[in-house]
Amino acid sequence: LESSLLIQPWASVCFGESAFLAKACFRDTGYILLISDLSSVWYESADAEAVGQRSKELNKRLTVHVSSFLRHLCNLMCPLLAGKQDAATSFSCHHAAGGLSLHVKSELSGLPFYWDFHCCPAPVEMVSRHLVRPLIRMSLALQYQVQELTSLLLQKDAEIEDYVESGAVLSRDRLRTEPFREEIFQQNFMAEVRSGAR
């Protein structure tokens, strides 16, 4: 389950008034859920036996197979993670004893359906594997991309300067651009980031 979770994208979700990043993976054998508020990271991994036991405690009137519960949970969570929450389903969360509890209320087969995700703090290795390493890899990739684009812009400026020195003239003055200055660009960009403009 966790290896499948690695390829799932993070999604921005709201549970009540609280905003989180979350990702999840559901199978007939169980599920794994990872949630972060960018200060802490919590997770829950439950196999079919644990799901069956909890479903009996929370949904005494429902008598469906565990795989049906898991499919229903998937059908409730996946639209939420895709930004398409069902109006008939409500989510709420609260912090408890160092963990995070996510409460779900919906319907299944015409009857009320309840579920509680009991998330505990994620181990350091899990946080590193799912959050820190991907962020660092993406940061490095973006830095490389910026370097490549900067190099390309400087080459384009040199090409334009060569055209101008050869007597070329713009047919439309509105297309004229100032030569790219990397240091000034970086300073302006960082100033916008600090001011919250980006």
Coordinates of C-alpha atoms in Angstrom, one line a residue:
L1 CA 0.0 0.0 0.0
E2 CA 2.7 2.5 0.9
S3 CA 4.6 1.9 -2.3
S4 CA 1.4 2.6 -4.2
L5 CA 0.9 5.7 -2.0
L6 CA 4.2 7.1 -3.2
I7 CA 2.9 7.7 -6.7
Q8 CA -0.2 9.4 -5.5
P9 CA -0.1 13.2 -5.7
W10 CA -0.7 15.5 -2.7
A11 CA -4.0 17.3 -2.7
S12 CA -5.1 20.4 -0.9
V13 CA -8.2 19.6 1.2
C14 CA -10.3 21.3 3.9
F15 CA -11.8 19.4 6.8
G16 CA -14.1 21.8 8.6
E17 CA -12.2 25.1 9.0
S18 CA -8.7 23.4 8.7
A19 CA -6.6 23.2 5.6
F20 CA -4.4 20.2 4.9
L21 CA -2.4 18.4 2.3
A22 CA -3.5 14.8 2.0
K23 CA -2.9 11.6 -0.1
A24 CA -4.5 8.2 0.2
C25 CA -4.5 4.7 -1.3
F26 CA -7.4 2.3 -1.0
R27 CA -7.3 -1.4 -1.9
D28 CA -9.6 -4.4 -1.1
T29 CA -7.0 -5.4 1.5
G30 CA -7.0 -2.1 3.4
Y31 CA -6.0 1.6 3.1
I32 CA -3.3 4.1 4.0
L33 CA -3.9 7.8 4.5
L34 CA -1.3 10.6 4.9
I35 CA -2.2 14.1 6.1
S36 CA -0.1 17.2 6.8
D37 CA -0.7 20.8 7.8
L38 CA 2.9 21.5 7.0
S39 CA 3.8 21.6 10.7
S40 CA 3.0 18.0 11.4
V41 CA 2.4 14.8 9.4
W42 CA 0.0 12.1 10.4
Y43 CA -1.0 8.8 8.9
E44 CA -3.2 5.7 9.3
S45 CA -2.7 2.3 7.8
A46 CA -5.5 -0.2 8.3
D47 CA -5.9 -3.7 6.9
A48 CA -9.2 -5.4 6.1
E49 CA -9.5 -6.9 9.6
A50 CA -9.1 -3.6 11.3
V51 CA -11.6 -2.0 8.9
G52 CA -14.1 -4.8 9.5
Q53 CA -13.8 -4.4 13.3
R54 CA -14.2 -0.6 13.2
S55 CA -17.1 -0.8 10.8
K56 CA -19.0 -3.0 13.2
E57 CA -18.5 -0.5 16.0
L58 CA -19.5 2.5 13.9
N59 CA -22.1 1.1 11.6
K60 CA -24.1 -1.5 13.6
R61 CA -27.0 -1.4 11.1
L62 CA -24.9 -2.1 8.1
T63 CA -24.1 -5.6 7.2
V64 CA -21.9 -5.5 4.0
H65 CA -18.6 -7.1 3.2
V66 CA -15.4 -5.3 4.3
S67 CA -14.4 -4.8 0.6
S68 CA -17.7 -2.9 0.1
F69 CA -16.7 -0.6 3.1
L70 CA -13.3 0.0 1.6
R71 CA -14.7 0.7 -1.9
H72 CA -17.2 3.2 -0.3
L73 CA -14.4 4.9 1.7
C74 CA -12.5 5.2 -1.6
N75 CA -15.6 6.7 -3.3
L76 CA -15.8 9.2 -0.5
M77 CA -12.2 10.2 -0.3
C78 CA -11.0 10.1 -3.9
P79 CA -13.5 12.9 -5.1
L80 CA -12.4 15.0 -2.1
L81 CA -8.8 14.6 -3.0
A82 CA -9.7 15.5 -6.6
G83 CA -11.4 18.7 -5.4
K84 CA -14.9 17.4 -6.0
Q85 CA -16.4 16.8 -2.6
D86 CA -20.0 15.3 -2.5
A87 CA -22.4 17.7 -0.7
A88 CA -24.0 14.6 1.0
T89 CA -20.7 13.8 2.7
S90 CA -19.3 15.8 5.6
F91 CA -15.8 15.7 7.0
S92 CA -14.5 17.0 10.3
C93 CA -11.3 16.6 12.2
H94 CA -9.9 17.3 15.7
H95 CA -6.5 16.8 17.3
A96 CA -6.4 14.3 20.1
A97 CA -3.6 12.8 22.2
G98 CA -0.8 13.7 19.8
G99 CA -2.8 12.4 16.8
L100 CA -5.4 13.6 14.4
S101 CA -8.9 12.1 14.1
L102 CA -10.9 12.6 10.9
H103 CA -14.6 11.9 11.1
V104 CA -16.7 11.1 8.0
K105 CA -20.5 11.1 7.8
S106 CA -22.3 9.8 4.7
E107 CA -24.7 7.2 3.5
L108 CA -24.4 3.6 2.3
S109 CA -27.3 1.6 0.9
G110 CA -29.7 4.2 2.1
L111 CA -28.4 4.0 5.7
P112 CA -26.2 6.5 7.6
F113 CA -22.5 5.7 7.3
Y114 CA -19.9 6.8 9.7
W115 CA -16.1 6.4 9.6
D116 CA -13.2 7.6 11.8
F117 CA -9.7 7.8 10.6
H118 CA -7.4 7.6 13.6
C119 CA -4.1 9.1 12.4
C120 CA -0.9 9.0 14.5
P121 CA 2.3 11.0 13.9
A122 CA 4.1 9.7 10.8
P123 CA 7.6 8.2 11.3
V124 CA 10.5 10.3 10.2
E125 CA 11.4 7.9 7.4
M126 CA 7.8 8.1 6.0
V127 CA 7.8 11.9 6.2
S128 CA 11.2 11.9 4.4
R129 CA 10.0 9.5 1.7
H130 CA 6.7 11.1 0.9
L131 CA 7.4 14.8 1.6
V132 CA 11.0 15.9 2.1
R133 CA 12.8 14.0 -0.6
P134 CA 10.2 14.8 -3.3
L135 CA 10.2 18.5 -2.4
I136 CA 14.0 18.6 -2.5
R137 CA 14.1 16.8 -5.9
M138 CA 11.5 19.2 -7.2
S139 CA 13.4 22.2 -5.9
L140 CA 16.6 20.9 -7.6
A141 CA 14.8 20.3 -10.8
L142 CA 13.3 23.8 -10.7
Q143 CA 16.7 25.3 -10.0
Y144 CA 18.1 23.5 -13.0
Q145 CA 15.2 24.7 -15.1
V146 CA 15.8 28.3 -14.1
Q147 CA 19.5 28.0 -14.9
E148 CA 18.7 26.6 -18.4
L149 CA 16.1 29.3 -19.0
T150 CA 18.5 32.0 -17.9
S151 CA 21.2 30.7 -20.2
L152 CA 18.7 30.6 -23.1
L153 CA 17.6 34.2 -22.4
L154 CA 21.2 35.4 -22.4
Q155 CA 21.7 33.6 -25.7
K156 CA 18.6 35.2 -27.1
D157 CA 19.8 38.7 -26.0
A158 CA 23.1 38.1 -27.7
E159 CA 21.3 37.0 -30.9
I160 CA 19.1 40.1 -30.8
E161 CA 22.1 42.3 -30.2
D162 CA 23.8 40.8 -33.2
Y163 CA 20.7 41.5 -35.4
V164 CA 20.6 45.1 -34.2
E165 CA 24.3 45.6 -34.9
S166 CA 23.7 44.2 -38.4
G167 CA 21.1 46.9 -39.0
A168 CA 17.9 44.9 -38.3
V169 CA 15.0 47.1 -37.1
L170 CA 11.8 45.9 -35.3
S171 CA 8.7 46.3 -37.4
R172 CA 6.6 46.7 -34.2
D173 CA 8.1 48.8 -31.5
R174 CA 5.8 47.2 -28.8
L175 CA 7.8 43.9 -29.2
R176 CA 11.0 45.6 -27.9
T177 CA 12.3 44.1 -24.6
E178 CA 15.0 45.1 -22.2
P179 CA 18.1 42.9 -22.0
F180 CA 17.7 40.2 -19.3
R181 CA 19.6 41.0 -16.1
E182 CA 19.7 37.9 -13.9
E183 CA 20.7 39.6 -10.7
I184 CA 17.9 42.2 -11.0
F185 CA 15.4 39.5 -11.9
Q186 CA 16.3 37.4 -8.8
Q187 CA 16.1 40.5 -6.5
N188 CA 12.7 41.4 -7.8
F189 CA 11.4 37.8 -7.6
M190 CA 12.6 37.4 -4.0
A191 CA 11.0 40.8 -3.1
E192 CA 7.7 39.6 -4.5
V193 CA 7.9 36.3 -2.6
R194 CA 8.6 38.0 0.7
S195 CA 5.7 40.4 0.1
G196 CA 3.4 37.5 -0.6
A197 CA 2.7 38.6 -4.1
R198 CA 3.5 35.0 -5.4

